[in-house]
C-alpha positions as semicolon CSV with decimal commas, in nm:
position;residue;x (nm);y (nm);z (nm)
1;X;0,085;2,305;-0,979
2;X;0,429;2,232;-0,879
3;X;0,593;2,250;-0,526
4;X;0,855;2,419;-0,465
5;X;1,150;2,209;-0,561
6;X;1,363;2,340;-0,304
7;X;1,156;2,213;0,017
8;X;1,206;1,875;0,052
9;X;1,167;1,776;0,401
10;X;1,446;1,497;0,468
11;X;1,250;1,394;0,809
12;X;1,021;1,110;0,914
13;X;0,803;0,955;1,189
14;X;0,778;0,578;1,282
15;X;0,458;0,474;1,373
16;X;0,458;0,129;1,506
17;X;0,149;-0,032;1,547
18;X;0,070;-0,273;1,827
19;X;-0,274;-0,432;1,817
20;X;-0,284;-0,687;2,129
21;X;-0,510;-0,557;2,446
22;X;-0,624;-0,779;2,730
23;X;-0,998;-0,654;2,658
24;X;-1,139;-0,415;2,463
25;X;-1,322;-0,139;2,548
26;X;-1,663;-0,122;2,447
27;X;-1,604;0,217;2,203
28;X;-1,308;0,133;2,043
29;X;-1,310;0,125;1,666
30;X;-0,920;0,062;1,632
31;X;-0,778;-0,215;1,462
32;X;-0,743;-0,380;1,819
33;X;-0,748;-0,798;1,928
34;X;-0,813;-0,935;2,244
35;X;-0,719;-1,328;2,316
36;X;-0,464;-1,367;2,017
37;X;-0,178;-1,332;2,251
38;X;-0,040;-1,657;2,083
39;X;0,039;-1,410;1,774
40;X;0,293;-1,193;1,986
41;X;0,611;-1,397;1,918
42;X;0,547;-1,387;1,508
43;X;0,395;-1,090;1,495
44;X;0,716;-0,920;1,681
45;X;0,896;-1,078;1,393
46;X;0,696;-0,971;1,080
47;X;0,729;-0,620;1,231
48;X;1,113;-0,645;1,253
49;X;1,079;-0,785;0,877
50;X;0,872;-0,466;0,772
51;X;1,148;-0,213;0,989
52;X;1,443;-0,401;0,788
53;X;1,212;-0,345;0,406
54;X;1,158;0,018;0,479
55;X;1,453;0,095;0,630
56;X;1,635;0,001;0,346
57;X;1,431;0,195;0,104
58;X;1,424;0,525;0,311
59;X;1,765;0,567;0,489
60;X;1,779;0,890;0,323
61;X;1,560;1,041;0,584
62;X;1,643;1,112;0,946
63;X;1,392;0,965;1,191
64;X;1,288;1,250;1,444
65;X;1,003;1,092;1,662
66;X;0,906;0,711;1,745
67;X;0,534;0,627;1,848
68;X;0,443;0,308;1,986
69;X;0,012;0,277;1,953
70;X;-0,236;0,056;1,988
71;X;-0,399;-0,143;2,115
72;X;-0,164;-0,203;2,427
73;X;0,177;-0,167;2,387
74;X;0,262;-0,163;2,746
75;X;0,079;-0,478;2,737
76;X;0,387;-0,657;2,507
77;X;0,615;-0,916;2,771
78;X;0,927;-0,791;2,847
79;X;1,224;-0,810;2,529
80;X;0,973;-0,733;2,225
81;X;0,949;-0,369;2,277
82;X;1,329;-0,346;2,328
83;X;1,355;-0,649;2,002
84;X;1,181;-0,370;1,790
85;X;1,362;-0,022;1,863
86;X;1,676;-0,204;1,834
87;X;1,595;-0,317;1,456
88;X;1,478;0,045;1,411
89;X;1,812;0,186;1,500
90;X;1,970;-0,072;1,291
91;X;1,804;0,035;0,945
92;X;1,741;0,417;1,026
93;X;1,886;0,715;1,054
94;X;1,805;0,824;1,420
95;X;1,810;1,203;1,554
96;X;2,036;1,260;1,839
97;X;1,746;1,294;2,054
98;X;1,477;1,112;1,904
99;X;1,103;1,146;2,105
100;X;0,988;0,810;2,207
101;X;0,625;0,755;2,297
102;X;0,476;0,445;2,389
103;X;0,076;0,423;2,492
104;X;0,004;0,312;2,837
105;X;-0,266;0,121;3,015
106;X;-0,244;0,197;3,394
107;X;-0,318;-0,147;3,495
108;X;-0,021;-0,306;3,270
109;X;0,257;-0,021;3,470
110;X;0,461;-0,117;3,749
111;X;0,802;-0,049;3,859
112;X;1,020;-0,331;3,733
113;X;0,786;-0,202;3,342
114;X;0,881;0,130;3,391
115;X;1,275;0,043;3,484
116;X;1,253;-0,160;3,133
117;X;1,109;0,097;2,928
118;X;1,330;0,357;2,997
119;X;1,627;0,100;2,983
120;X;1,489;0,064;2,620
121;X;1,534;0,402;2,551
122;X;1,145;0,515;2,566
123;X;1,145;0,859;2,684
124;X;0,745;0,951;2,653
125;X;0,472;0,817;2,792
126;X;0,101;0,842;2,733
127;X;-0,184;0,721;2,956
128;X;-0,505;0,607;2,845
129;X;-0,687;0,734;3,172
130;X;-1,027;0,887;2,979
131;X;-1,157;0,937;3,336
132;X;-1,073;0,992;3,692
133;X;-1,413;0,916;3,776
134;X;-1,480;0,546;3,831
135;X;-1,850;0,515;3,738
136;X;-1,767;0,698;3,403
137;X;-1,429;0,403;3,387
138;X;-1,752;0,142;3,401
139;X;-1,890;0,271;3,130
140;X;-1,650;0,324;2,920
141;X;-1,529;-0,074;2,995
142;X;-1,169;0,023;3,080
143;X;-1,014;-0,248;3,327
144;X;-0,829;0,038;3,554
145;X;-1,007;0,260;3,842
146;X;-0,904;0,607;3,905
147;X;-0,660;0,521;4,221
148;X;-0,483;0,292;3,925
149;X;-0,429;0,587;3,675
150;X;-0,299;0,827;3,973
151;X;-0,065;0,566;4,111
152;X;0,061;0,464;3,764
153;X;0,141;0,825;3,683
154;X;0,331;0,858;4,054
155;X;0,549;0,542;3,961
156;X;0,612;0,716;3,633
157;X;0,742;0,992;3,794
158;X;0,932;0,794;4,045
159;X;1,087;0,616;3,768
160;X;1,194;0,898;3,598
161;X;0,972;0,979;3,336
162;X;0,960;1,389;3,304
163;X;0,754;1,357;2,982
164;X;0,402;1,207;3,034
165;X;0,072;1,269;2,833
166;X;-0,256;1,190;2,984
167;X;-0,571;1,131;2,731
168;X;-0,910;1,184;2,878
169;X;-1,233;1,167;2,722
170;X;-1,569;1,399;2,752
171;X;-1,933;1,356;2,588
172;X;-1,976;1,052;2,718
173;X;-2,263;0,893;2,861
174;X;-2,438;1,011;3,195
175;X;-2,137;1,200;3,227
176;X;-2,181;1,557;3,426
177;X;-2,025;1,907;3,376
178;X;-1,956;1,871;3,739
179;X;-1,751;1,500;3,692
180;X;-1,538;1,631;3,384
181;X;-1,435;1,953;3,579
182;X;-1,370;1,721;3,893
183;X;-1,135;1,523;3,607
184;X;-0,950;1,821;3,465
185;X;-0,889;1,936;3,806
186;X;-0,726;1,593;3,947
187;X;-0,522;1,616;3,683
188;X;-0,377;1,957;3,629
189;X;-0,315;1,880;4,038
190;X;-0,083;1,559;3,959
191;X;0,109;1,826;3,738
192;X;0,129;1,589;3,382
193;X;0,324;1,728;3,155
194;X;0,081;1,718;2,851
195;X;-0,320;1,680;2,829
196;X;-0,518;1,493;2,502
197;X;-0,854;1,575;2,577
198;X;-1,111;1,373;2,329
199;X;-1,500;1,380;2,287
200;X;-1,629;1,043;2,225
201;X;-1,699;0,910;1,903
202;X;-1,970;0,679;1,842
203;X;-1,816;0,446;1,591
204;X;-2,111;0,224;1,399
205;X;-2,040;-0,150;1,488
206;X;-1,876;-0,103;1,811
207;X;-2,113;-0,230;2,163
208;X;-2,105;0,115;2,284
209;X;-2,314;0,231;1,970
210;X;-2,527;-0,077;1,994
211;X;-2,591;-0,058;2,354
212;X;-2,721;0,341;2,319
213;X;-2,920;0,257;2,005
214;X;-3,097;-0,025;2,179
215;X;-3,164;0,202;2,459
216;X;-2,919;-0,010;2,752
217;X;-2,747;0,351;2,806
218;X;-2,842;0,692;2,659
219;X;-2,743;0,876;2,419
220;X;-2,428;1,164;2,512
221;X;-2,558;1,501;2,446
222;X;-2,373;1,721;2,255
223;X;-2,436;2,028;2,351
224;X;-2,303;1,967;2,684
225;X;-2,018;1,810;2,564
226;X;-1,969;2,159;2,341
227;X;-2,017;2,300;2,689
228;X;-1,738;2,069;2,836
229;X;-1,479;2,145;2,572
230;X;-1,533;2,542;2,644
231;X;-1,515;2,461;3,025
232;X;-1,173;2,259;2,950
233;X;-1,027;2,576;2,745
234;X;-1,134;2,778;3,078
235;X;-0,951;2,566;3,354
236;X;-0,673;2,554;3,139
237;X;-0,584;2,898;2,993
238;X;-0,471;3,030;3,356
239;X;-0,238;2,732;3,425
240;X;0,082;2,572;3,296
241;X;-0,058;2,425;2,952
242;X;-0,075;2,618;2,679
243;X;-0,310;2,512;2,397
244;X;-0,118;2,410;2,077
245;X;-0,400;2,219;1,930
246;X;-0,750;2,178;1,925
247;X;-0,731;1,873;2,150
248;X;-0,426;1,916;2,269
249;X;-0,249;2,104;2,547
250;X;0,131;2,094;2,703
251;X;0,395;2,294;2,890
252;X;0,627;2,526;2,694
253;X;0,842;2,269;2,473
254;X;0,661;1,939;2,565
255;X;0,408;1,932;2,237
256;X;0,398;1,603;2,101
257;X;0,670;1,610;1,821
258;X;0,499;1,294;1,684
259;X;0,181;1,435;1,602
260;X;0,291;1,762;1,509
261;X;0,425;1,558;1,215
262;X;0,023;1,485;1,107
263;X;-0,038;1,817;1,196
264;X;0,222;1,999;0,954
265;X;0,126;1,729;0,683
266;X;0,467;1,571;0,731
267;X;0,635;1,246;0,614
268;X;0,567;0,889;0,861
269;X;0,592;0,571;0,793
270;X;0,310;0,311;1,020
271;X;0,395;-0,016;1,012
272;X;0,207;-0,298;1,162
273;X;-0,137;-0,427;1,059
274;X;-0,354;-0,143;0,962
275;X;-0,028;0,133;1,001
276;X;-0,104;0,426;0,763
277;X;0,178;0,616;0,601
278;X;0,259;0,913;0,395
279;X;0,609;0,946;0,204
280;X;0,740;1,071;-0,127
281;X;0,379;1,235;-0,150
282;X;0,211;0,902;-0,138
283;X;-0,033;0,797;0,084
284;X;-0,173;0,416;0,172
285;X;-0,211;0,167;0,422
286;X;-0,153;-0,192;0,528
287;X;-0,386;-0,465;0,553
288;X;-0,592;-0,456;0,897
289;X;-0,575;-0,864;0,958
290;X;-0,227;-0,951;1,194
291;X;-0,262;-1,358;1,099
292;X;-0,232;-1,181;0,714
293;X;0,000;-0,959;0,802
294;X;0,230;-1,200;0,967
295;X;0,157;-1,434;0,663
296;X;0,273;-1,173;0,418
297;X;0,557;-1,074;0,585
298;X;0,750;-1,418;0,627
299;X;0,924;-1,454;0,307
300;X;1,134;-1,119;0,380
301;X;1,491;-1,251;0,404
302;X;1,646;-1,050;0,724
303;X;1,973;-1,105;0,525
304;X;1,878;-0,893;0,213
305;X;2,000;-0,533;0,094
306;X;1,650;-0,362;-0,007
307;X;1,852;-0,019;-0,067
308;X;1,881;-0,032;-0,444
309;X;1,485;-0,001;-0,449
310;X;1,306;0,367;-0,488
311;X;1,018;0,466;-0,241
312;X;0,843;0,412;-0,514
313;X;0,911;0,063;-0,585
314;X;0,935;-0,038;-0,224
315;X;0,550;0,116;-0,170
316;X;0,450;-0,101;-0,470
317;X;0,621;-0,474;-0,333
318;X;0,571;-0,452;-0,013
319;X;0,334;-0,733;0,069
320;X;0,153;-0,591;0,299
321;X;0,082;-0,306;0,171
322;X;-0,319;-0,149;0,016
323;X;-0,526;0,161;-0,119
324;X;-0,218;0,336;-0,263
325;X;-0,292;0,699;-0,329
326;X;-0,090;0,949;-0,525
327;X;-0,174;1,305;-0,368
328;X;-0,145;1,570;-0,655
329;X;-0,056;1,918;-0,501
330;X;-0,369;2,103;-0,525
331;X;-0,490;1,836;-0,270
332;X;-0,202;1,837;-0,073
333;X;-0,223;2,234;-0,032
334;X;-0,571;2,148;0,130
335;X;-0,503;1,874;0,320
336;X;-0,186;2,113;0,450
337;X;-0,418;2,398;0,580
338;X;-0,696;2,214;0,723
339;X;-0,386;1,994;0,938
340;X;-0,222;2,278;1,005
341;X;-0,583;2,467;1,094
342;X;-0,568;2,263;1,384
343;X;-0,263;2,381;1,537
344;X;-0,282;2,727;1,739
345;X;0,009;2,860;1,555
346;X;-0,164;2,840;1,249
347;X;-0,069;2,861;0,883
348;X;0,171;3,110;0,802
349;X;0,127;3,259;0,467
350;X;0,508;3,278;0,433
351;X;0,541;2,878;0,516
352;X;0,260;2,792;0,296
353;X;0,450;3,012;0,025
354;X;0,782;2,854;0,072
355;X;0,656;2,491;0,062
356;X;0,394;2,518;-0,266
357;X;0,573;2,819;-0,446
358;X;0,236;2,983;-0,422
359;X;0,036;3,219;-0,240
360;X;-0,230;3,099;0,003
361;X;-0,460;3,353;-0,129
362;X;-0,418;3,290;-0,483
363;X;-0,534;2,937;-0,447
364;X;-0,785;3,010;-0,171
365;X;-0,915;3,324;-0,173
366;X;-1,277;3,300;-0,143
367;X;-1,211;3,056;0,069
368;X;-1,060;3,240;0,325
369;X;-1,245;3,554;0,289
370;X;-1,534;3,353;0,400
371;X;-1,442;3,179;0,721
372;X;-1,314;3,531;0,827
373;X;-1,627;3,700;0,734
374;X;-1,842;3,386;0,931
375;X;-1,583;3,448;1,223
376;X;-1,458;3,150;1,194
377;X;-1,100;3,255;1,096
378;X;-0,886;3,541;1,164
379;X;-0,551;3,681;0,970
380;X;-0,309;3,777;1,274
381;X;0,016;3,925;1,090
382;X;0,032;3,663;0,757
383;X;-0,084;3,362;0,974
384;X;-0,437;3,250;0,913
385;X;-0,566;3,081;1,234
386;X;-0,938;2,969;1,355
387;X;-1,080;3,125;1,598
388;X;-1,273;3,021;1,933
389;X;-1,593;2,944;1,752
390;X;-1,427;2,802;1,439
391;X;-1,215;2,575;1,690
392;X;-1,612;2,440;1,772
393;X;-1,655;2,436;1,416
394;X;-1,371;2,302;1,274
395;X;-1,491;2,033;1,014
396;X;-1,726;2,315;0,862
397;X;-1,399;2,515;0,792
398;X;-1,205;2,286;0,679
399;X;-1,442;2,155;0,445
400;X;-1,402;2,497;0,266
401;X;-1,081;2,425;0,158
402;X;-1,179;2,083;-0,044
């Protein structure tokens, strides 16, 4: 099957990932250190050596949205954050108005932080709160209290920020019905401008996972935390937010541009140690170790033109660089509906049709004639959408379309 040679999307997202936190928390999974702070002043400069490769190789494409993740980033000293947008600007093609995100810890946000980040140019933040409750905060091993997340997000304010995410967590252990509606309600009261609302995973390997399986603390049940996503889609329907994706809710024209990239199975590039990326149809990953990636990295000569090289070429030097994966269209059409599944606007038969050069239904007929007959999925005027109960049953229909 061949896409449509007319749609290629010229537009990409940075993802820039920063791995240092002061501790971390007891569930995380990510490909987070604590106590290598030692790294920061090398690692700041492998990163600015991976910007300067791929900037080179894909300064055909306009950069739309910037994400700073972690880890911490808010945890970098002053000069490194501001040391790595400026290389970005210097070997991209930046948007007018570029969204700039960075990831927050409350305890790491004062005033003289906030003045520098927006002197940087950082125009988005997002809090890691999980919890306005301080028992569930224990728990969960995060180093902030609830008066610390409230009086972060005031600062924010006072500082100027009019575009802030909070993420908050549900299905977690001993928590209540009562505490996560308590939660929802603090916050839709500090007026935020978006809400990432996450049920816990319980990654294997992680102390969390070990502590429940030994018994320390029990087990989240997951029926209520079923219950607490339906409660969450109640408080929020008859307020500002409106629900753009299954975890996700904003005002009107505050969705997170960055994500919606993932979401409409568009082009990013994530550099760092462990960054995935996805350009010129090809998907892989660098290596997760930052002493290796910092290692790798240090024969890149900041001097050097690296624009004669195609994607191609540049995805197959780069040092860093592992599990290279060539998607072929049929799974790209897949991986394009179950993204864009996700998303309460849906796939649009008519997008999907533009893009591949085929109909939806004549690759996924039965398919889709399924989930609507399980009332999982609905057609609403050409755009193919999940309903309420497939929204709690999402994996099942999207693994209809693999």
């Amino acid at each position: 099957m061949m896409i449509n040679p007319e749609i290629q999307d010229d537009s990409l997202s940075i993802y820039i990932h920063i791995p240092f936190c002061q501790t971390k928390c007891p569930y995380c999974d990510f490909n987070t250190y604590s106590g290598i702070e030692s790294l920061i002043p090398d690692y700041v400069k492998a990163i600015n050596s991976e910007i300067h490769y791929w900037g080179d190789s894909l300064n055909d494409l306009s950069v739309r949205t910037i994400f700073f993740g972690g880890g911490t980033p808010s945890y970098l000293p002053e000069g490194h954050l501001e040391s790595i947008l400026n290389q970005v600007y210097k070997f991209f093609q930046i948007e007018s108005a570029p969204e700039i995100t960075i990831e927050c810890n409350p305890n790491d946000i004062d005033t003289d932080k906030l003045t520098y980040l927006r002197k940087t140019g950082i125009n988005r933040l997002s809090f890691g709160v999980q919890s306005l409750d301080d028992n569930l905060l224990t728990i969960l091993g995060r180093r902030h209290s609830s008066e610390d997340a409230l009086t972060a997000f005031a600062k924010a304010r006072e500082a100027g920020f009019n575009n802030i995410s909070l993420d908050f967590m549900y299905g977690l252990p001993r928590q209540t019905l009562t505490q996560w509606e308590d939660t929802l309600n603090q916050a839709i009261e500090i007026n935020p401008d978006h809400l990432s609302l996450y049920c816990l995973t319980l990654e294997p390997g992680t102390p969390m996972k070990k502590s429940i399986d030994s018994a320390n603390i029990p087990s989240p049940d997951q029926d209520l935390a079923a219950d607490m996503y339906t409660t969450a889609n109640k408080i929020l329907e008859n307020t500002v937010y409106d629900q753009y994706e299954i975890s996700n809710w904003s005002k009107p024209g505050l969705n997170s541009l960055h994500n919606l990239t993932y979401w409409r199975n568009k082009q990013y590039i994530g550099m760092g140690p462990g960054g995935h990326s996805y350009v010129h149809k090809t998907r892989f990953n660098n290596i997760n170790s930052p002493r290796q990636y910092i290692k790798r990295l240090n024969h890149i000569d900041p001097n050097k033109n690296y624009n004669k090289r195609l994607p191609s070429q540049t995805i197959n030097t780069m040092p860093t660089v592992e599990n290279i994966e060539y998607i072929e269209s049929k799974l790209e059409m897949s991986e394009t509906i179950m993204l864009g599944l996700r998303l309460s606007e849906g796939i649009s038969e008519e997008s999907f049709n533009h893009r591949f050069g085929l109909s939806i239904h004549e690759v996924f007929k039965e398919s889709i004639a399924e989930a609507i007959d399980l009332g999982l999925m609905i057609n609403e005027n050409g755009t193919l959408k999940l309903t309420d109960k497939g929204n709690l049953f999402s994996n099942e229909v999207f693994l209809k379309f693999f």
